[in-house]
mmCIF file of C-alpha atoms and ligand atoms in Angstrom:
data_model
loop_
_atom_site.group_PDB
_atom_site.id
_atom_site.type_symbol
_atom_site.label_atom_id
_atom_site.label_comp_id
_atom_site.label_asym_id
_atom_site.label_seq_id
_atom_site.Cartn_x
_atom_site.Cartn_y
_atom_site.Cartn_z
ATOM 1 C CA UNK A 1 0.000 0.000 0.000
ATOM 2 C CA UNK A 2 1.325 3.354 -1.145
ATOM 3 C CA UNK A 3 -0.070 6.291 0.848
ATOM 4 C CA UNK A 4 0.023 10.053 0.610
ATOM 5 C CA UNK A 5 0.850 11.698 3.493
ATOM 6 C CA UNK A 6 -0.072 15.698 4.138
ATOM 7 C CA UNK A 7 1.018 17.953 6.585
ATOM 8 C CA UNK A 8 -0.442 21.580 7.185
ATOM 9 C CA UNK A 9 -0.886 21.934 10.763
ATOM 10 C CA UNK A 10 1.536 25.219 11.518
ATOM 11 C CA UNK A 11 3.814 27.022 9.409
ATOM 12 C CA UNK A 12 5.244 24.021 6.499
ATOM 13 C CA UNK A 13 3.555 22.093 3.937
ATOM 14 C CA UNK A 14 4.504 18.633 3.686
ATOM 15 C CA UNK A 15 4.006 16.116 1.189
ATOM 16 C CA UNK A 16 5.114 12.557 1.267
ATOM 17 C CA UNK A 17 4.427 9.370 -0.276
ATOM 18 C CA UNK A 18 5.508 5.979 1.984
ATOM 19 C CA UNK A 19 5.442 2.121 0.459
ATOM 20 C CA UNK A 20 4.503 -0.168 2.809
ATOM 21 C CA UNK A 21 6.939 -2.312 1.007
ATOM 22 C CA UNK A 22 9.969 0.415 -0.261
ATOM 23 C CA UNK A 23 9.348 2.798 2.388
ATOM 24 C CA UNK A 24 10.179 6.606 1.703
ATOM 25 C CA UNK A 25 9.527 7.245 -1.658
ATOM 26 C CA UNK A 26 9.818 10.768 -2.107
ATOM 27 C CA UNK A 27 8.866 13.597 0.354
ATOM 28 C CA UNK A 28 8.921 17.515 -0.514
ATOM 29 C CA UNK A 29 8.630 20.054 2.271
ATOM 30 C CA UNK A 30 8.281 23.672 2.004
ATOM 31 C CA UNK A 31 9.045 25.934 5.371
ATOM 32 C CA UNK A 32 6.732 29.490 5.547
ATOM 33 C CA UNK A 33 8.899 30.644 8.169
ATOM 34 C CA UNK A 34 10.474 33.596 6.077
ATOM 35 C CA UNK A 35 7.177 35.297 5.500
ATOM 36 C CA UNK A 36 6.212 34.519 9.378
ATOM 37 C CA UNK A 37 9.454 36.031 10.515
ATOM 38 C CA UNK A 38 8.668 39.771 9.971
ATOM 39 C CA UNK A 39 5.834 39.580 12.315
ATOM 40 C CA UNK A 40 8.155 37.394 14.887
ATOM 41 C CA UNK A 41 5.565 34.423 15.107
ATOM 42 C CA UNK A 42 2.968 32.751 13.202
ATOM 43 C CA UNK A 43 0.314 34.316 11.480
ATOM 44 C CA UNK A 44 -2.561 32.162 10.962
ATOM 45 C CA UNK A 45 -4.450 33.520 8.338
ATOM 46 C CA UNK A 46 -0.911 34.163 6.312
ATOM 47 C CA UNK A 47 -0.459 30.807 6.867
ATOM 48 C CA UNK A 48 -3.871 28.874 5.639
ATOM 49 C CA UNK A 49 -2.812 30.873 2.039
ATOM 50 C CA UNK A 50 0.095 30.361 2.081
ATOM 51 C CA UNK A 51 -0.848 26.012 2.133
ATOM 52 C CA UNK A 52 -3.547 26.866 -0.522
ATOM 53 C CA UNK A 53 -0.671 28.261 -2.843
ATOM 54 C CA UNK A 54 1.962 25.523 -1.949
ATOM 55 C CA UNK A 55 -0.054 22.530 -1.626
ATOM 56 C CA UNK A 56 -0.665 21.013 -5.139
ATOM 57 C CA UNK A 57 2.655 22.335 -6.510
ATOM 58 C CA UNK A 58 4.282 20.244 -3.642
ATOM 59 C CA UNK A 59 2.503 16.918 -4.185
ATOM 60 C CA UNK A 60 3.544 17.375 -8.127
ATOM 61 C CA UNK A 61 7.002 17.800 -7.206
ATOM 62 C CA UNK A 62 6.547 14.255 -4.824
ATOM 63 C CA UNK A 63 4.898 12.271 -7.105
ATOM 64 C CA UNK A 64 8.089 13.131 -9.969
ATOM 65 C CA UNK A 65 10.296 12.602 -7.227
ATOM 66 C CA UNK A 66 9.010 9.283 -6.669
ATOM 67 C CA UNK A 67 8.347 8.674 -10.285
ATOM 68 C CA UNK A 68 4.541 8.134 -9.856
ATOM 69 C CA UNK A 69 1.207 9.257 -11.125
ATOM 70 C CA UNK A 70 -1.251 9.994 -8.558
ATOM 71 C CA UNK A 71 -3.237 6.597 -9.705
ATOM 72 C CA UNK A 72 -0.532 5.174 -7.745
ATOM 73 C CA UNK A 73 -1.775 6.083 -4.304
ATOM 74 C CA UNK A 74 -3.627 3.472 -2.606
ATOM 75 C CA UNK A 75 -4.773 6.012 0.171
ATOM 76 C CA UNK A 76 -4.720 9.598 1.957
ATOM 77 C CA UNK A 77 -3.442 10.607 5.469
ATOM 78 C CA UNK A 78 -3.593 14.554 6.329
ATOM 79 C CA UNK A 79 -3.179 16.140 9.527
ATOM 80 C CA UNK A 80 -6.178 16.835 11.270
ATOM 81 C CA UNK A 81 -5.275 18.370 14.410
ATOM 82 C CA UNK A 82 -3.934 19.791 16.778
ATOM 83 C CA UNK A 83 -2.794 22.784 14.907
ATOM 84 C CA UNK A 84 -3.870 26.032 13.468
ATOM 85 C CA UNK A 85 -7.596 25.056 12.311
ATOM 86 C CA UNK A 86 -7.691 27.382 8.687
ATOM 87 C CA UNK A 87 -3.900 25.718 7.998
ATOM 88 C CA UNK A 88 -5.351 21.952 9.023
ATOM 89 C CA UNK A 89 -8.436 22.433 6.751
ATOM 90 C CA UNK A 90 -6.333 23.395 3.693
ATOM 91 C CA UNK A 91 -5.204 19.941 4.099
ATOM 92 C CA UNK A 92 -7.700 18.443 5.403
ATOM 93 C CA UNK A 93 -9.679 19.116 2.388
ATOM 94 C CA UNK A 94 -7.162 18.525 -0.099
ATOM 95 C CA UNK A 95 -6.442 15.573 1.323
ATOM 96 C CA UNK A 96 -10.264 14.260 1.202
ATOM 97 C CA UNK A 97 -10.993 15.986 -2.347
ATOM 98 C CA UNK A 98 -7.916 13.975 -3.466
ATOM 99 C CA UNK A 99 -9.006 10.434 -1.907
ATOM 100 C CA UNK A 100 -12.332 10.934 -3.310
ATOM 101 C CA UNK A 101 -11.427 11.392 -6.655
ATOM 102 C CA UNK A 102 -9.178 8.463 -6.857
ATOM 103 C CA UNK A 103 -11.588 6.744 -5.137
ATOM 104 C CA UNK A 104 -9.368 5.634 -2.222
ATOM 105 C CA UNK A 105 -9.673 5.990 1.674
ATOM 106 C CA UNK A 106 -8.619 8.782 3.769
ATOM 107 C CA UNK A 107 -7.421 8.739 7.341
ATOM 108 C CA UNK A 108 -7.026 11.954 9.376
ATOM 109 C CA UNK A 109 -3.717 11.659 11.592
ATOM 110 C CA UNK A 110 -2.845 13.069 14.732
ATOM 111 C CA UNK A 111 0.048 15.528 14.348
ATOM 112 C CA UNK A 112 1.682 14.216 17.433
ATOM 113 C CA UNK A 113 1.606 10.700 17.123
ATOM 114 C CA UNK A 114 3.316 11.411 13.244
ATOM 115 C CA UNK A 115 6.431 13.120 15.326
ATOM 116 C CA UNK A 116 6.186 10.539 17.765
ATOM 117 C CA UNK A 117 6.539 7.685 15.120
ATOM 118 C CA UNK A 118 9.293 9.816 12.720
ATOM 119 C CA UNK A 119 12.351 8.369 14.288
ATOM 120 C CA UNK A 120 10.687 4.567 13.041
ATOM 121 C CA UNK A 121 11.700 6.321 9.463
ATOM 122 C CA UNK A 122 15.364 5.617 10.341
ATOM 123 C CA UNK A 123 17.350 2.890 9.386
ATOM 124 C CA UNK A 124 18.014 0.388 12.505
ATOM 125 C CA UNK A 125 14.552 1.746 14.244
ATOM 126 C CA UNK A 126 13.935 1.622 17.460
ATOM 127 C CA UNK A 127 12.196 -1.874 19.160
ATOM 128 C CA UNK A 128 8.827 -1.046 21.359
ATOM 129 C CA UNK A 129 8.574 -0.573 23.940
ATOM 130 C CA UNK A 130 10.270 2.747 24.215
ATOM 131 C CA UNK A 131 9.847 6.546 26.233
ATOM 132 C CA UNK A 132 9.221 9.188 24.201
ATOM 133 C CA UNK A 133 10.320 12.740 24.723
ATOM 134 C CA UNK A 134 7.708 14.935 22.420
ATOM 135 C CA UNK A 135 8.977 18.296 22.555
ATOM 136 C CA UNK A 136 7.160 20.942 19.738
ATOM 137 C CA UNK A 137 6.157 24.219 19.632
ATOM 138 C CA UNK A 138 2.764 23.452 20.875
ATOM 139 C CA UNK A 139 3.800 20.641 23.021
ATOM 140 C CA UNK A 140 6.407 18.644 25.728
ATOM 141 C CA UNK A 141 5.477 15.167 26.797
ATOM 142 C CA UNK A 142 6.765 11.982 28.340
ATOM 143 C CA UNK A 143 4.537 9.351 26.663
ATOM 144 C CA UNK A 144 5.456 5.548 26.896
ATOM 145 C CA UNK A 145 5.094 3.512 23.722
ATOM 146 C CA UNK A 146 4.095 0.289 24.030
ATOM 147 C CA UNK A 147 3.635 -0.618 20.242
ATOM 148 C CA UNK A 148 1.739 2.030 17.411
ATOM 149 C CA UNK A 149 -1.246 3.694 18.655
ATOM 150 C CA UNK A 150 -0.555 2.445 22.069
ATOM 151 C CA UNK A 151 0.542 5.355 24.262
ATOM 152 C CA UNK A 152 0.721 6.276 27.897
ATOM 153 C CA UNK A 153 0.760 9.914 28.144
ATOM 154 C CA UNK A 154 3.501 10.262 31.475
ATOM 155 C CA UNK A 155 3.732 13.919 31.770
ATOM 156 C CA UNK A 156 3.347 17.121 30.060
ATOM 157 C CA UNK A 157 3.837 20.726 30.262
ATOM 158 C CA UNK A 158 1.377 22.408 32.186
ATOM 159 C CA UNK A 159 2.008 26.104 30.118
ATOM 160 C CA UNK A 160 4.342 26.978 27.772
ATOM 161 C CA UNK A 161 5.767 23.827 25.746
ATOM 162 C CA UNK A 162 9.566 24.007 25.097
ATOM 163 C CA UNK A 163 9.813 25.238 21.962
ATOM 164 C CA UNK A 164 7.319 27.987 22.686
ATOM 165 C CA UNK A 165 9.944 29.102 25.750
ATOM 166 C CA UNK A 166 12.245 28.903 23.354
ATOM 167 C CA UNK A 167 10.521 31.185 20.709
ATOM 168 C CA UNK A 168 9.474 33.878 23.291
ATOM 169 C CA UNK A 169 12.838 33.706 24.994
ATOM 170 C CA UNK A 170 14.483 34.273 21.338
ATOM 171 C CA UNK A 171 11.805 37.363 20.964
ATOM 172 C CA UNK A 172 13.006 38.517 23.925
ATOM 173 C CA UNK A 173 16.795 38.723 23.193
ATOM 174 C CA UNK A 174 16.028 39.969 19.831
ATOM 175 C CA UNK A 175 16.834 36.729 18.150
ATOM 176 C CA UNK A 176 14.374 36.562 15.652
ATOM 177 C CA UNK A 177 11.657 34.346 14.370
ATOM 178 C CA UNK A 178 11.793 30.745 14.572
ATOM 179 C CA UNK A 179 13.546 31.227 17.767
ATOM 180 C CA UNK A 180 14.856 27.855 18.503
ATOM 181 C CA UNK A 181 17.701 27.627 15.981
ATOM 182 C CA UNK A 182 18.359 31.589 15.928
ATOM 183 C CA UNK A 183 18.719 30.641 19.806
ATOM 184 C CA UNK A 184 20.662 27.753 19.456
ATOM 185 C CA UNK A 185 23.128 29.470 17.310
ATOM 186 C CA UNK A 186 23.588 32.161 19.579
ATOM 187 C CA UNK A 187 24.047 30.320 22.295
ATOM 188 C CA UNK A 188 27.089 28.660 20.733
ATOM 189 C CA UNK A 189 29.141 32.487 21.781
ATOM 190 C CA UNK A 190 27.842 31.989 25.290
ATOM 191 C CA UNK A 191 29.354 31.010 28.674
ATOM 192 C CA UNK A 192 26.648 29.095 29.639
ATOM 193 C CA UNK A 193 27.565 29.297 33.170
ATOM 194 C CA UNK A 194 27.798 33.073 33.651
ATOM 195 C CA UNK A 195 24.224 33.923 34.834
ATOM 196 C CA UNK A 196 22.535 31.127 36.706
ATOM 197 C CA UNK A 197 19.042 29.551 35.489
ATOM 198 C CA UNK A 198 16.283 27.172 37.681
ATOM 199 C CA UNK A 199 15.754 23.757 36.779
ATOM 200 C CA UNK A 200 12.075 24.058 37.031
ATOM 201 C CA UNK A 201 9.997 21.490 38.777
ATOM 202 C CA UNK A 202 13.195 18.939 39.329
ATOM 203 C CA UNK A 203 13.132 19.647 42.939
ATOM 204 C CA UNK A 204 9.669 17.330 43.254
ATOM 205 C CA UNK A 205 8.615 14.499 42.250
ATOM 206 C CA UNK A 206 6.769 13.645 38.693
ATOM 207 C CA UNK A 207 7.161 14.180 35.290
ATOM 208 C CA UNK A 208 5.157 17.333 34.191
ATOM 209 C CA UNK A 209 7.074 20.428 33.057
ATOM 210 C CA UNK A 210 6.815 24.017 33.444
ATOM 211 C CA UNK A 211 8.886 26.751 31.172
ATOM 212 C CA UNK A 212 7.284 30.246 31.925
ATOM 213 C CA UNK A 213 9.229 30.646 35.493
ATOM 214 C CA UNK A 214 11.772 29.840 33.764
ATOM 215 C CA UNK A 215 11.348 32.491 30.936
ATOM 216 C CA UNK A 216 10.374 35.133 33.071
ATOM 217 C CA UNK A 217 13.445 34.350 34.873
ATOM 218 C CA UNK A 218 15.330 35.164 31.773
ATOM 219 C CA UNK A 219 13.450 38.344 30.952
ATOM 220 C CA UNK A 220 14.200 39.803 34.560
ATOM 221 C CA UNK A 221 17.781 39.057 33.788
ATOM 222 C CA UNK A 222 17.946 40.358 30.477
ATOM 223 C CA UNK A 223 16.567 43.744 31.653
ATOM 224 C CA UNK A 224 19.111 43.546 34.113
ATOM 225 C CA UNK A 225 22.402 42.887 32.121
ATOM 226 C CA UNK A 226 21.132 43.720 28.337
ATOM 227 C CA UNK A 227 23.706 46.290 28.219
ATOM 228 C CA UNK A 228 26.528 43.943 29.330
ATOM 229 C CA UNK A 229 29.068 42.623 26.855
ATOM 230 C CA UNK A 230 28.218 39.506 25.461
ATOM 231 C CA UNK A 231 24.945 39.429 27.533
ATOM 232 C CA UNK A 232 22.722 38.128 24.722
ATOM 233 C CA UNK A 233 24.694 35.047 24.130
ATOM 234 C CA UNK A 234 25.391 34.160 27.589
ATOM 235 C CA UNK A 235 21.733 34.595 28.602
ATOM 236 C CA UNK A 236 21.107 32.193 25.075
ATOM 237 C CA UNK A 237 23.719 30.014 26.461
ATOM 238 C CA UNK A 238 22.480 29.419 30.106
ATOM 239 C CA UNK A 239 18.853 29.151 29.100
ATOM 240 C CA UNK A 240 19.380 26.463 26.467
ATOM 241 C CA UNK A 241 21.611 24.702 29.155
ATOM 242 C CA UNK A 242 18.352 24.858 31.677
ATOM 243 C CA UNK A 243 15.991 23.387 29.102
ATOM 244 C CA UNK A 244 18.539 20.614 28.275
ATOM 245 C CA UNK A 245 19.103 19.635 31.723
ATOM 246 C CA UNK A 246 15.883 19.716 32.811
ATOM 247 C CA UNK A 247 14.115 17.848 30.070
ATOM 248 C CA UNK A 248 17.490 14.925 30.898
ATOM 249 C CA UNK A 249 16.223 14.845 34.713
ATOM 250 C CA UNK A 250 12.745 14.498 33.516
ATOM 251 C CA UNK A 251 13.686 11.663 30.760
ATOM 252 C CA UNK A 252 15.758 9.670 33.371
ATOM 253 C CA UNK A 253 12.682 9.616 35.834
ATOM 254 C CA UNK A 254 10.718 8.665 33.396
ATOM 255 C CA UNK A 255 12.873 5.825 32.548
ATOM 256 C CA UNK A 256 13.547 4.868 36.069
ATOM 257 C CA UNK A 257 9.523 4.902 36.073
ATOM 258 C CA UNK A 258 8.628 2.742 33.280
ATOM 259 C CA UNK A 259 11.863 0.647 33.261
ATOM 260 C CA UNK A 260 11.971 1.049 29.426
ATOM 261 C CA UNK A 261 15.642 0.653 27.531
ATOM 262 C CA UNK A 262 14.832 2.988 24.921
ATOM 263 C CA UNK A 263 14.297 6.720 24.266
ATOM 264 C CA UNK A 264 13.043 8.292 21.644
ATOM 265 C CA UNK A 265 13.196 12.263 21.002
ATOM 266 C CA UNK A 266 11.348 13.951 18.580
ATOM 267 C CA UNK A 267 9.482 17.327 17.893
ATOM 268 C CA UNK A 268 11.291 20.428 16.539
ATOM 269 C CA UNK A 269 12.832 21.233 19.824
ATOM 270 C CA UNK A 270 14.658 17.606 19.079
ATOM 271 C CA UNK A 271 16.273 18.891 16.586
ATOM 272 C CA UNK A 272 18.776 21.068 19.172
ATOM 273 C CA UNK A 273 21.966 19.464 19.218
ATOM 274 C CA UNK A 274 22.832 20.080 22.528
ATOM 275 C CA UNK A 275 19.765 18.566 23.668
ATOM 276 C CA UNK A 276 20.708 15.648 21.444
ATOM 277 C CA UNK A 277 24.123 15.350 22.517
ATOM 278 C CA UNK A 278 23.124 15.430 26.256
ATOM 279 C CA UNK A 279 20.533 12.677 26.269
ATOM 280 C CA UNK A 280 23.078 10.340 24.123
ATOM 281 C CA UNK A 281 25.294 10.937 27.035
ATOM 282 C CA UNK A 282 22.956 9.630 29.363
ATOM 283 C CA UNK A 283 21.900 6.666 27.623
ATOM 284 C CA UNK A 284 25.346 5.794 27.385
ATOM 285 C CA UNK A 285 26.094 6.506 31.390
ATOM 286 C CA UNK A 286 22.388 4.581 32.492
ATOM 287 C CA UNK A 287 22.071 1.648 29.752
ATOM 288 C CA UNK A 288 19.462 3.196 27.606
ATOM 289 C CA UNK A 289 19.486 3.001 23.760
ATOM 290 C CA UNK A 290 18.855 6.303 22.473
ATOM 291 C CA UNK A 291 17.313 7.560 18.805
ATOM 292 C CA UNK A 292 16.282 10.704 17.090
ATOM 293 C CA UNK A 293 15.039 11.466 13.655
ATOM 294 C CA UNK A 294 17.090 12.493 11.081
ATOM 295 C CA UNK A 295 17.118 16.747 11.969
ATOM 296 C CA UNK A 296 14.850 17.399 9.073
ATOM 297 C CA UNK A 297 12.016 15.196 10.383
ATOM 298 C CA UNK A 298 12.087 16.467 13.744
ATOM 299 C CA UNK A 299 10.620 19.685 12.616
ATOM 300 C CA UNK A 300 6.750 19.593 10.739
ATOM 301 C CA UNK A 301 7.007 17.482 7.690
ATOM 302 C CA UNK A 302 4.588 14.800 5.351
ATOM 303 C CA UNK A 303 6.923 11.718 6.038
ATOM 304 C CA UNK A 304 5.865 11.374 9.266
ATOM 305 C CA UNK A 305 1.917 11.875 8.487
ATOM 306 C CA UNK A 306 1.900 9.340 5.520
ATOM 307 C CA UNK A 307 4.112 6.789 7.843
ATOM 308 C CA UNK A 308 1.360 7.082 10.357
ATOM 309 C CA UNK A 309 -1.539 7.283 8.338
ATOM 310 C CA UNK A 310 0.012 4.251 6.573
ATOM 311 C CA UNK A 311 -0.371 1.962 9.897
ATOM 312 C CA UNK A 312 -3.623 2.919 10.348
ATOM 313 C CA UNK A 313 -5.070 2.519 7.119
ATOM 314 C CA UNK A 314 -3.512 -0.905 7.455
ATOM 315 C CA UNK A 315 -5.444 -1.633 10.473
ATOM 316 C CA UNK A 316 -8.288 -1.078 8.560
ATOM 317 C CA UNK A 317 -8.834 2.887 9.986
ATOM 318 C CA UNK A 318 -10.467 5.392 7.644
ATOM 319 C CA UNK A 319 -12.753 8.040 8.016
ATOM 320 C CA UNK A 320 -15.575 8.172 5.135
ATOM 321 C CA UNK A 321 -16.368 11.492 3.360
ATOM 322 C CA UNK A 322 -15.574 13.506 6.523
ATOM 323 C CA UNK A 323 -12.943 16.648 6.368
ATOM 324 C CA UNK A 324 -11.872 16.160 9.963
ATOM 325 C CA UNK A 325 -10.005 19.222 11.357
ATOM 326 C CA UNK A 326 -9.311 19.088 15.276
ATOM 327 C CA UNK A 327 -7.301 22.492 16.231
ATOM 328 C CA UNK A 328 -7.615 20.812 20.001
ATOM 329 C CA UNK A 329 -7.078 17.015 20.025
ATOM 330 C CA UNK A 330 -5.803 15.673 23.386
ATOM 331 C CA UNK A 331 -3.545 12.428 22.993
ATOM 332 C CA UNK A 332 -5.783 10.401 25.121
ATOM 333 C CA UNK A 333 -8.728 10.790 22.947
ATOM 334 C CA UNK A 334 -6.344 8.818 20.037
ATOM 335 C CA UNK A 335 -7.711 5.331 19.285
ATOM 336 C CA UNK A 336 -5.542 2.014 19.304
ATOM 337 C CA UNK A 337 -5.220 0.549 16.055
ATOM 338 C CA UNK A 338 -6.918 -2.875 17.078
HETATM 339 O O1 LIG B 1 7.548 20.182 15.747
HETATM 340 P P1 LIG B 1 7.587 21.570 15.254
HETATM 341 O O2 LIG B 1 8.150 21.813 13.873
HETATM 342 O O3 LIG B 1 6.186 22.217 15.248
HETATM 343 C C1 LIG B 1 5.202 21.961 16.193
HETATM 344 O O4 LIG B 1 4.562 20.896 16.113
HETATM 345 O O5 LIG B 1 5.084 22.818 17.070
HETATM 346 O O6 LIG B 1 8.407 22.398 16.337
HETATM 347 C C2 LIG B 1 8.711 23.732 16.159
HETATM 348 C C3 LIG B 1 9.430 24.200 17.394
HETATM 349 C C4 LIG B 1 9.622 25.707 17.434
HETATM 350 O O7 LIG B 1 9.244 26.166 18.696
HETATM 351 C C5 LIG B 1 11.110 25.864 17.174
HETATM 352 O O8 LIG B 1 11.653 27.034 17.780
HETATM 353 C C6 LIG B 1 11.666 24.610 17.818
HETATM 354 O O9 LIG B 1 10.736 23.612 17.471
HETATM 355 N N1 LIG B 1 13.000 24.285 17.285
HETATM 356 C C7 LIG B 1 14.118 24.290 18.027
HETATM 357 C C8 LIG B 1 15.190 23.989 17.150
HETATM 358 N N2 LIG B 1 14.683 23.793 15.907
HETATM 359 C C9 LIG B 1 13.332 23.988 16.012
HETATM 360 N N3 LIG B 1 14.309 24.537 19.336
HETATM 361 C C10 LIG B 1 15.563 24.475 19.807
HETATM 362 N N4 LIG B 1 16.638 24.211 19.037
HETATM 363 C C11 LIG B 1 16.503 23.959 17.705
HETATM 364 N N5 LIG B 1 17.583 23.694 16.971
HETATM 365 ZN ZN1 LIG B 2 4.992 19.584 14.916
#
């Protein structure tokens, strides 16, 4: 089975088509963030046209990629939530306009649970049951895998999600817009040692997360030491260092919890490197096998909608003649696959 996979959640249009049987065909992404930038954040309304415009062009340039005519598609995942909910419905309906006219089913995929199954796109994938560390813009979770569509939901942020601290803490130092990398590569100048950051909620028990002490923390210090030398990428530097090391206490609780040998990252935020490099470290120290995606597929993309959608249209899951878009769509309500 060969299925289209379409994301349009947020800010990038992705197209991709998976074979159950060759895998990754082809997959063509296309990243809005330069238009978003001069308003420093997402805006929505930019964004829906923006898919509109992008959309079809994109799944043209796939299907060459791939060499294949869109007779070739045995079936249609699309993002249907959580996510901006004019950006979902431009795929959402392109998605269902396209299964219906090829006469094929359509299955509307939950954004999170396509980053949470990206890093089985790798060679040597990872072996259930694993932890997963889900850190987006819109979200940071513990969630324990036991196979697909069979998740524990361990902890989660209970206000800003790590890459949204990131974002406003890059607004604040004038960093720019997407704030995560323009952070990350700022922080690479910084002693990340010269001011000193919390660990938030790692002095008690449990695996939920909180960010916004944390970045009003770093706005008191910035108004305090803006005018220092060097402040911007210290400040960068110690911040990124507080995220790191408190999302590696969390994940080591959370394996202590579960007793699971394997963590997976994924979500944009897993595409930091020092976050990466930390949490290899500490698989290697405490025994656990460790995988990301490949940096590309850690951030929004279609790979990691069609993979999805692929597993559940093989479990026989399809929605008929519905244009699903869920802006809110907690991970609990997500069905198994049986
Ligand atoms: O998964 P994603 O593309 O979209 C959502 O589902 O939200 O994640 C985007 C988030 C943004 O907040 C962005 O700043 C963050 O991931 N991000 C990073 C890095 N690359 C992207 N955060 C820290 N370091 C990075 N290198
Ligand atoms: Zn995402």
């Amino acid at each position: 089975m060969r299925v289209l996979g379409i994301e349009t959640s947020c800010d990038e249009t992705g197209v991709a088509l998976y074979d159950g049987e060759l895998g990754l065909m082809a997959h063509s992404l296309y990243s809005q963030a330069h238009i978003h930038a001069e308003y420093g954040g997402v805006v929505p309304e930019i964004a829906s046209r923006d898919h509109v415009r992008k959309l079809i062009p994109l799944l043209d340039e796939c299907l060459r990629e791939a060499a294949c005519g869109r007779s070739d598609i045995d079936g249609v995942a699309y993002t249907a939530g959580p996510g901006l909910v004019g950006a979902l419905l431009v795929g959402a309906s392109a998605g269902r306009a396209i299964a219906l006219s090829l006469n094929v089913p359509a299955v509307a995929v939950h954004h999170m649970e396509g980053h949470l199954l990206a890093p089985l796109l790798e060679p040597n994938p990872p072996e259930f049951p694993f932890v997963a560390l889900l850190v987006s813009g819109g979200h940071s979770m513990l969630v324990e895998v036991a196979a697909i569509g069979e998740y524990r939901v361990l902890g989660e942020t209970r206000d800003d999600a790590a890459g949204e601290a990131f974002d406003k803490t890059a607004k604040l130092l004038g960093l720019g817009y997407p704030g995560g990398p323009a952070l990350a590569i700022a922080a690479e100048s910084g002693d990340p040692d010269k001011f000193s950051f919390p660990r938030p909620m790692t002095d008690r028990p449990g695996l939920e997360f909180s960010f916004s002490g944390l970045k009003t923390h770093t706005r008191n210090l910035w108004h305090k030491h803006s005018n220092e030398d060097n402040a911007q990428a210290d400040i960068a530097a110690g911040f990124q260092k507080a995220v790191v090391d408190t999302l590696v206490i969390k994940c080591r609780r959370a394996m202590q919890q579960t007793r699971c040998g394997h963590l997976v990252i994924a979500g944009g935020v897993g595409a930091n490197l020092q976050l990466r490099e930390a949490l290899s470290r500490a698989g290697r120290k405490y025994g656990w096998g460790v995988s990301y995606p490949r940096i590309e597929f850690c951030t929004d993309n279609g790979a990691m909608i069609a993979f999805a959608g692929y597993h559940r249209l093989l479990a026989g899951q399809f929605e008929s003649e519905v244009i699903l878009a869920k802006p809110r769509w907690p991970m609990k309500d997500l069905g198994t696959l049986r």
